């Protein structure tokens, strides 16, 4: 580096040269974001979910019941995959994953319908798989309503022959994302979240490598001993690439997927800059504090990996407890996502985005100060690096020897020990915190009452009494109410126009406009549910003049509105708790990732200590198997924590057999271990696996099919994802533990995991064999 004059340009040129020469840095910076964006774009490329499996149990076998079944079959969102003879068959199909929902048509269905007795068909939908279950529920409800409308004119007891039913009629209007495109909502948040992980890890890798592989002294000297020059010169190349990745996100959303942008481009660009700088500084600060690349990367991962939940995208901030609110407020991602949604989705005025922008700016400024102070302290101490313990590696012979040796390696290395033991414990308590509110309640709404009558007051009272809602504003105009939406003081508006009570008393329709903010889908759905249920309760009470709920007047009103009383029953997660849905699946993914990183890291440690010979010593067939068995025993406490202790502590359902989960854990842990050992034979450095696995964690979660329906994922990607042990493991463990399935019902997942176990064992052994020298191939295996 003597040809470079100290200064900013010299630091930049030095860093660019290193990026070009270091394959890991280059792939992390360029390859990971592009691949992740491509996978996410393909995953969510189908805006409309179709083909969700439904089982039908028709116990009436009449012409009318067949008409209803045909209507269900024609519904675009669902597909009838099985005709069951009883509810037991339907239950088995749902637990086994053949169906996401079931429809039961009772005996006497046609007879009761023609007699005006409102038959009670039942729809069962699996809310343990939240998004596909709710999507199937809506499709079933829409299809049954369509079938009811088709047969209503032919029923003898239809009380109204007109085209419309008098009374209160809610009319729904969507203020943002009018197509209710769930994929657009998720992608807008998920892509920056993936990128913020890459931002933090790439900066941490760049600074942390100076402590061991490169030279802190050389970096400091070439900067002219200026902290600002050193930091700006190092991080600027990464910033420019990452800002281009934000532009790529806009291109994917706008040009490929047609997700429109409604806000101020300059504000979003400045906010993206602040986000990049903030997370670069977080990665740098943790490396400067630990002066240990592997440990610093692990701590960075603990902060950035769960940030999606703390940002309030999946589960809203207003429903969180004090800790996730406080921790989320410290994360730059939380404020950037709020700015992004305000601008991109709502098109809010700039003044409404001032608060989150101020928080994001303040956090970035504080991080600048902390990094500067820490860098100055290290410069004064001469950038001393703490000595790392390097205990001699004693490979064992045979399966039992390799088993014992792997335990010694794990206990003797702080980085691996933290991944195998500390990380699962921390994540068990840290990851679920944003979701522990379970249900979203008391969502603020605005009411525009232009009628001011007894009826309007009754409606407002019903809205206030609903658990989902809280009336935050009694607005005089719709403009005032919409301003409350823009300022996030309300998430829905219901209007009560003039003459509402008069029209109802005259027997005419009184339309109530309902405006929903679909920026955050859970808030939108819960708000709409609360308003519609409140309106329906008041409408029935008004139509029957307060008659008892089982009186003839109520029955006539119900028949008039719908000749069929469809009962929708949620299964396995009956309260629709967001935490019960997302946390059990995330727990399995955490086990998969920590083991994958740890097993690969051990291979990197062996290579760093003994080169190809040292790595080869733990790569014989006996050693690979012994190490896999050691990993299973090491993970027994973590599995007990995640599958037994934490579900009971957090109140999740635990319906499965403990021993069946043990049986499923064998191929899951072994397949993951063998895959990690394979990566350990590929990577030369221990931290490479940490970088790549952490950076790809969020796309993996959405590929599983728990958060986003597998039926909406392109078929080739759905097949390719089966190579990940986490896919079959998440589906299998959730079905056993949360849904009460037995091993026979998840037999396909169990067999897939055993196939992956054999596949990755064979790949690890073959790769180790090919990398050994011809002489060592004939030597006794260690």
mmCIF file of N, CA and C in Angstrom, residues 18-93:
data_model
loop_
_atom_site.group_PDB
_atom_site.id
_atom_site.type_symbol
_atom_site.label_atom_id
_atom_site.label_comp_id
_atom_site.label_asym_id
_atom_site.label_seq_id
_atom_site.Cartn_x
_atom_site.Cartn_y
_atom_site.Cartn_z
ATOM 1 N N UNK A 18 -9.818 -4.733 -1.728
ATOM 2 C CA UNK A 18 -10.115 -5.883 -0.859
ATOM 3 C C UNK A 18 -11.441 -6.532 -1.233
ATOM 4 N N UNK A 19 -12.438 -5.730 -1.534
ATOM 5 C CA UNK A 19 -13.735 -6.280 -1.935
ATOM 6 C C UNK A 19 -13.587 -7.122 -3.189
ATOM 7 N N UNK A 20 -12.790 -6.637 -4.130
ATOM 8 C CA UNK A 20 -12.601 -7.367 -5.385
ATOM 9 C C UNK A 20 -11.868 -8.679 -5.172
ATOM 10 N N UNK A 21 -10.982 -8.723 -4.196
ATOM 11 C CA UNK A 21 -10.172 -9.917 -3.981
ATOM 12 C C UNK A 21 -10.818 -10.915 -3.027
ATOM 13 N N UNK A 22 -11.680 -10.425 -2.143
ATOM 14 C CA UNK A 22 -12.310 -11.306 -1.152
ATOM 15 C C UNK A 22 -13.658 -11.792 -1.688
ATOM 16 N N UNK A 23 -13.729 -13.088 -1.993
ATOM 17 C CA UNK A 23 -14.940 -13.636 -2.623
ATOM 18 C C UNK A 23 -16.149 -13.520 -1.700
ATOM 19 N N UNK A 24 -15.929 -13.689 -0.397
ATOM 20 C CA UNK A 24 -17.045 -13.627 0.551
ATOM 21 C C UNK A 24 -17.620 -12.220 0.601
ATOM 22 N N UNK A 25 -16.755 -11.216 0.718
ATOM 23 C CA UNK A 25 -17.236 -9.830 0.760
ATOM 24 C C UNK A 25 -17.962 -9.469 -0.523
ATOM 25 N N UNK A 26 -17.404 -9.896 -1.644
ATOM 26 C CA UNK A 26 -18.026 -9.586 -2.939
ATOM 27 C C UNK A 26 -19.390 -10.253 -3.060
ATOM 28 N N UNK A 27 -19.474 -11.523 -2.664
ATOM 29 C CA UNK A 27 -20.755 -12.229 -2.778
ATOM 30 C C UNK A 27 -21.781 -11.675 -1.796
ATOM 31 N N UNK A 28 -21.345 -11.339 -0.577
ATOM 32 C CA UNK A 28 -22.261 -10.775 0.409
ATOM 33 C C UNK A 28 -22.830 -9.451 -0.075
ATOM 34 N N UNK A 29 -22.008 -8.652 -0.710
ATOM 35 C CA UNK A 29 -22.418 -7.320 -1.117
ATOM 36 C C UNK A 29 -23.247 -7.330 -2.394
ATOM 37 N N UNK A 30 -22.896 -8.190 -3.336
ATOM 38 C CA UNK A 30 -23.583 -8.199 -4.630
ATOM 39 C C UNK A 30 -24.509 -9.406 -4.797
ATOM 40 N N UNK A 31 -24.007 -10.584 -4.452
ATOM 41 C CA UNK A 31 -24.762 -11.787 -4.742
ATOM 42 C C UNK A 31 -25.956 -12.010 -3.834
ATOM 43 N N UNK A 32 -25.755 -11.857 -2.509
ATOM 44 C CA UNK A 32 -26.830 -12.154 -1.550
ATOM 45 C C UNK A 32 -28.061 -11.276 -1.776
ATOM 46 N N UNK A 33 -27.912 -9.939 -1.909
ATOM 47 C CA UNK A 33 -29.131 -9.141 -2.125
ATOM 48 C C UNK A 33 -29.858 -9.482 -3.417
ATOM 49 N N UNK A 34 -29.108 -9.673 -4.495
ATOM 50 C CA UNK A 34 -29.759 -9.953 -5.782
ATOM 51 C C UNK A 34 -30.485 -11.299 -5.729
ATOM 52 N N UNK A 35 -29.821 -12.316 -5.171
ATOM 53 C CA UNK A 35 -30.458 -13.636 -5.072
ATOM 54 C C UNK A 35 -31.672 -13.571 -4.152
ATOM 55 N N UNK A 36 -31.521 -12.898 -3.002
ATOM 56 C CA UNK A 36 -32.645 -12.789 -2.067
ATOM 57 C C UNK A 36 -33.816 -12.038 -2.686
ATOM 58 N N UNK A 37 -33.536 -10.945 -3.386
ATOM 59 C CA UNK A 37 -34.611 -10.190 -4.030
ATOM 60 C C UNK A 37 -35.296 -11.028 -5.100
ATOM 61 N N UNK A 38 -34.500 -11.781 -5.853
ATOM 62 C CA UNK A 38 -35.093 -12.634 -6.885
ATOM 63 C C UNK A 38 -35.986 -13.706 -6.286
ATOM 64 N N UNK A 39 -35.501 -14.351 -5.202
ATOM 65 C CA UNK A 39 -36.309 -15.380 -4.545
ATOM 66 C C UNK A 39 -37.595 -14.790 -3.969
ATOM 67 N N UNK A 40 -37.484 -13.631 -3.315
ATOM 68 C CA UNK A 40 -38.674 -13.010 -2.731
ATOM 69 C C UNK A 40 -39.636 -12.548 -3.820
ATOM 70 N N UNK A 41 -39.089 -11.986 -4.897
ATOM 71 C CA UNK A 41 -39.957 -11.556 -5.991
ATOM 72 C C UNK A 41 -40.718 -12.718 -6.601
ATOM 73 N N UNK A 42 -40.023 -13.855 -6.781
ATOM 74 C CA UNK A 42 -40.690 -15.050 -7.318
ATOM 75 C C UNK A 42 -41.688 -15.618 -6.307
ATOM 76 N N UNK A 43 -41.307 -15.616 -5.033
ATOM 77 C CA UNK A 43 -42.195 -16.144 -3.989
ATOM 78 C C UNK A 43 -43.520 -15.397 -3.964
ATOM 79 N N UNK A 44 -43.463 -14.072 -4.089
ATOM 80 C CA UNK A 44 -44.666 -13.242 -3.997
ATOM 81 C C UNK A 44 -45.168 -12.783 -5.370
ATOM 82 N N UNK A 45 -44.704 -13.436 -6.426
ATOM 83 C CA UNK A 45 -45.086 -12.998 -7.770
ATOM 84 C C UNK A 45 -46.559 -13.233 -8.057
ATOM 85 N N UNK A 46 -47.174 -14.177 -7.356
ATOM 86 C CA UNK A 46 -48.604 -14.420 -7.525
ATOM 87 C C UNK A 46 -49.364 -13.589 -6.501
ATOM 88 N N UNK A 47 -49.932 -12.471 -6.972
ATOM 89 C CA UNK A 47 -50.620 -11.561 -6.048
ATOM 90 C C UNK A 47 -51.880 -12.187 -5.478
ATOM 91 N N UNK A 48 -52.489 -13.112 -6.235
ATOM 92 C CA UNK A 48 -53.731 -13.751 -5.798
ATOM 93 C C UNK A 48 -53.430 -15.200 -5.430
ATOM 94 N N UNK A 49 -53.810 -15.584 -4.236
ATOM 95 C CA UNK A 49 -53.588 -16.958 -3.774
ATOM 96 C C UNK A 49 -54.673 -17.853 -4.360
ATOM 97 N N UNK A 50 -54.258 -18.909 -5.023
ATOM 98 C CA UNK A 50 -55.208 -19.833 -5.652
ATOM 99 C C UNK A 50 -54.860 -21.263 -5.270
ATOM 100 N N UNK A 51 -55.866 -22.122 -5.392
ATOM 101 C CA UNK A 51 -55.633 -23.551 -5.267
ATOM 102 C C UNK A 51 -55.408 -24.070 -3.877
ATOM 103 N N UNK A 52 -55.867 -23.362 -2.840
ATOM 104 C CA UNK A 52 -55.732 -23.875 -1.476
ATOM 105 C C UNK A 52 -56.624 -25.102 -1.300
ATOM 106 N N UNK A 53 -56.058 -26.169 -0.782
ATOM 107 C CA UNK A 53 -56.780 -27.438 -0.704
ATOM 108 C C UNK A 53 -57.911 -27.424 0.315
ATOM 109 N N UNK A 54 -59.072 -27.918 -0.097
ATOM 110 C CA UNK A 54 -60.254 -27.992 0.771
ATOM 111 C C UNK A 54 -60.857 -29.388 0.674
ATOM 112 N N UNK A 55 -61.238 -29.939 1.819
ATOM 113 C CA UNK A 55 -61.971 -31.205 1.871
ATOM 114 C C UNK A 55 -63.447 -30.912 2.092
ATOM 115 N N UNK A 56 -64.311 -31.593 1.337
ATOM 116 C CA UNK A 56 -65.752 -31.401 1.459
ATOM 117 C C UNK A 56 -66.383 -32.672 2.011
ATOM 118 N N UNK A 57 -67.200 -32.502 3.050
ATOM 119 C CA UNK A 57 -67.973 -33.616 3.621
ATOM 120 C C UNK A 57 -69.451 -33.301 3.390
ATOM 121 N N UNK A 58 -70.035 -33.917 2.373
ATOM 122 C CA UNK A 58 -71.444 -33.686 2.028
ATOM 123 C C UNK A 58 -72.272 -34.832 2.595
ATOM 124 N N UNK A 59 -72.981 -34.556 3.690
ATOM 125 C CA UNK A 59 -73.806 -35.569 4.338
ATOM 126 C C UNK A 59 -75.255 -35.528 3.856
ATOM 127 N N UNK A 60 -75.592 -34.613 2.943
ATOM 128 C CA UNK A 60 -76.971 -34.484 2.469
ATOM 129 C C UNK A 60 -77.174 -35.190 1.137
ATOM 130 N N UNK A 61 -76.177 -35.127 0.267
ATOM 131 C CA UNK A 61 -76.230 -35.786 -1.049
ATOM 132 C C UNK A 61 -77.499 -35.405 -1.826
ATOM 133 N N UNK A 62 -77.846 -34.138 -1.764
ATOM 134 C CA UNK A 62 -79.027 -33.660 -2.472
ATOM 135 C C UNK A 62 -78.590 -32.801 -3.659
ATOM 136 N N UNK A 63 -79.574 -32.441 -4.468
ATOM 137 C CA UNK A 63 -79.276 -31.577 -5.608
ATOM 138 C C UNK A 63 -78.759 -30.221 -5.146
ATOM 139 N N UNK A 64 -79.339 -29.695 -4.078
ATOM 140 C CA UNK A 64 -78.913 -28.394 -3.573
ATOM 141 C C UNK A 64 -77.508 -28.464 -2.981
ATOM 142 N N UNK A 65 -77.219 -29.513 -2.222
ATOM 143 C CA UNK A 65 -75.872 -29.622 -1.638
ATOM 144 C C UNK A 65 -74.826 -29.781 -2.738
ATOM 145 N N UNK A 66 -75.178 -30.499 -3.821
ATOM 146 C CA UNK A 66 -74.237 -30.633 -4.926
ATOM 147 C C UNK A 66 -73.989 -29.289 -5.600
ATOM 148 N N UNK A 67 -75.033 -28.439 -5.656
ATOM 149 C CA UNK A 67 -74.856 -27.098 -6.210
ATOM 150 C C UNK A 67 -73.865 -26.295 -5.368
ATOM 151 N N UNK A 68 -73.981 -26.415 -4.074
ATOM 152 C CA UNK A 68 -73.047 -25.707 -3.197
ATOM 153 C C UNK A 68 -71.625 -26.240 -3.381
ATOM 154 N N UNK A 69 -71.478 -27.551 -3.514
ATOM 155 C CA UNK A 69 -70.149 -28.132 -3.722
ATOM 156 C C UNK A 69 -69.570 -27.661 -5.055
ATOM 157 N N UNK A 70 -70.400 -27.595 -6.098
ATOM 158 C CA UNK A 70 -69.923 -27.111 -7.393
ATOM 159 C C UNK A 70 -69.469 -25.653 -7.319
ATOM 160 N N UNK A 71 -70.197 -24.857 -6.533
ATOM 161 C CA UNK A 71 -69.795 -23.456 -6.356
ATOM 162 C C UNK A 71 -68.464 -23.361 -5.625
ATOM 163 N N UNK A 72 -68.270 -24.201 -4.623
ATOM 164 C CA UNK A 72 -66.987 -24.238 -3.932
ATOM 165 C C UNK A 72 -65.864 -24.629 -4.894
ATOM 166 N N UNK A 73 -66.122 -25.620 -5.733
ATOM 167 C CA UNK A 73 -65.109 -26.079 -6.675
ATOM 168 C C UNK A 73 -64.729 -24.997 -7.674
ATOM 169 N N UNK A 74 -65.677 -24.114 -7.982
ATOM 170 C CA UNK A 74 -65.417 -23.058 -8.959
ATOM 171 C C UNK A 74 -64.778 -21.828 -8.344
ATOM 172 N N UNK A 75 -64.689 -21.757 -7.012
ATOM 173 C CA UNK A 75 -64.102 -20.593 -6.352
ATOM 174 C C UNK A 75 -62.622 -20.494 -6.711
ATOM 175 N N UNK A 76 -62.135 -19.309 -7.068
ATOM 176 C CA UNK A 76 -60.752 -19.187 -7.553
ATOM 177 C C UNK A 76 -59.688 -19.427 -6.494
ATOM 178 N N UNK A 77 -59.986 -19.148 -5.236
ATOM 179 C CA UNK A 77 -58.953 -19.246 -4.218
ATOM 180 C C UNK A 77 -58.738 -20.629 -3.660
ATOM 181 N N UNK A 78 -59.670 -21.552 -3.899
ATOM 182 C CA UNK A 78 -59.591 -22.879 -3.286
ATOM 183 C C UNK A 78 -59.782 -23.956 -4.343
ATOM 184 N N UNK A 79 -59.416 -25.160 -3.976
ATOM 185 C CA UNK A 79 -59.603 -26.318 -4.853
ATOM 186 C C UNK A 79 -60.006 -27.503 -3.980
ATOM 187 N N UNK A 80 -61.056 -28.193 -4.380
ATOM 188 C CA UNK A 80 -61.486 -29.375 -3.626
ATOM 189 C C UNK A 80 -60.535 -30.520 -3.947
ATOM 190 N N UNK A 81 -59.784 -30.948 -2.936
ATOM 191 C CA UNK A 81 -58.782 -31.990 -3.142
ATOM 192 C C UNK A 81 -59.240 -33.333 -2.608
ATOM 193 N N UNK A 82 -60.348 -33.316 -1.829
ATOM 194 C CA UNK A 82 -60.790 -34.586 -1.247
ATOM 195 C C UNK A 82 -62.264 -34.499 -0.897
ATOM 196 N N UNK A 83 -62.996 -35.590 -1.102
ATOM 197 C CA UNK A 83 -64.390 -35.708 -0.656
ATOM 198 C C UNK A 83 -64.415 -36.696 0.491
ATOM 199 N N UNK A 84 -64.674 -36.214 1.701
ATOM 200 C CA UNK A 84 -64.660 -37.075 2.863
ATOM 201 C C UNK A 84 -66.036 -37.627 3.195
ATOM 202 N N UNK A 85 -66.062 -38.740 3.898
ATOM 203 C CA UNK A 85 -67.316 -39.356 4.325
ATOM 204 C C UNK A 85 -67.735 -38.914 5.718
ATOM 205 N N UNK A 86 -66.790 -38.377 6.490
ATOM 206 C CA UNK A 86 -67.111 -37.919 7.835
ATOM 207 C C UNK A 86 -66.092 -36.857 8.237
ATOM 208 N N UNK A 87 -66.332 -36.239 9.384
ATOM 209 C CA UNK A 87 -65.444 -35.177 9.845
ATOM 210 C C UNK A 87 -64.080 -35.707 10.265
ATOM 211 N N UNK A 88 -64.014 -36.981 10.622
ATOM 212 C CA UNK A 88 -62.725 -37.565 10.967
ATOM 213 C C UNK A 88 -61.764 -37.533 9.790
ATOM 214 N N UNK A 89 -62.290 -37.857 8.592
ATOM 215 C CA UNK A 89 -61.452 -37.814 7.387
ATOM 216 C C UNK A 89 -61.004 -36.395 7.089
ATOM 217 N N UNK A 90 -61.905 -35.432 7.303
ATOM 218 C CA UNK A 90 -61.544 -34.030 7.071
ATOM 219 C C UNK A 90 -60.475 -33.582 8.052
ATOM 220 N N UNK A 91 -60.615 -33.978 9.313
ATOM 221 C CA UNK A 91 -59.624 -33.603 10.327
ATOM 222 C C UNK A 91 -58.257 -34.182 9.983
ATOM 223 N N UNK A 92 -58.245 -35.440 9.544
ATOM 224 C CA UNK A 92 -56.983 -36.069 9.152
ATOM 225 C C UNK A 92 -56.348 -35.324 7.983
ATOM 226 N N UNK A 93 -57.160 -34.923 7.003
ATOM 227 C CA UNK A 93 -56.628 -34.224 5.833
ATOM 228 C C UNK A 93 -56.005 -32.889 6.218
#
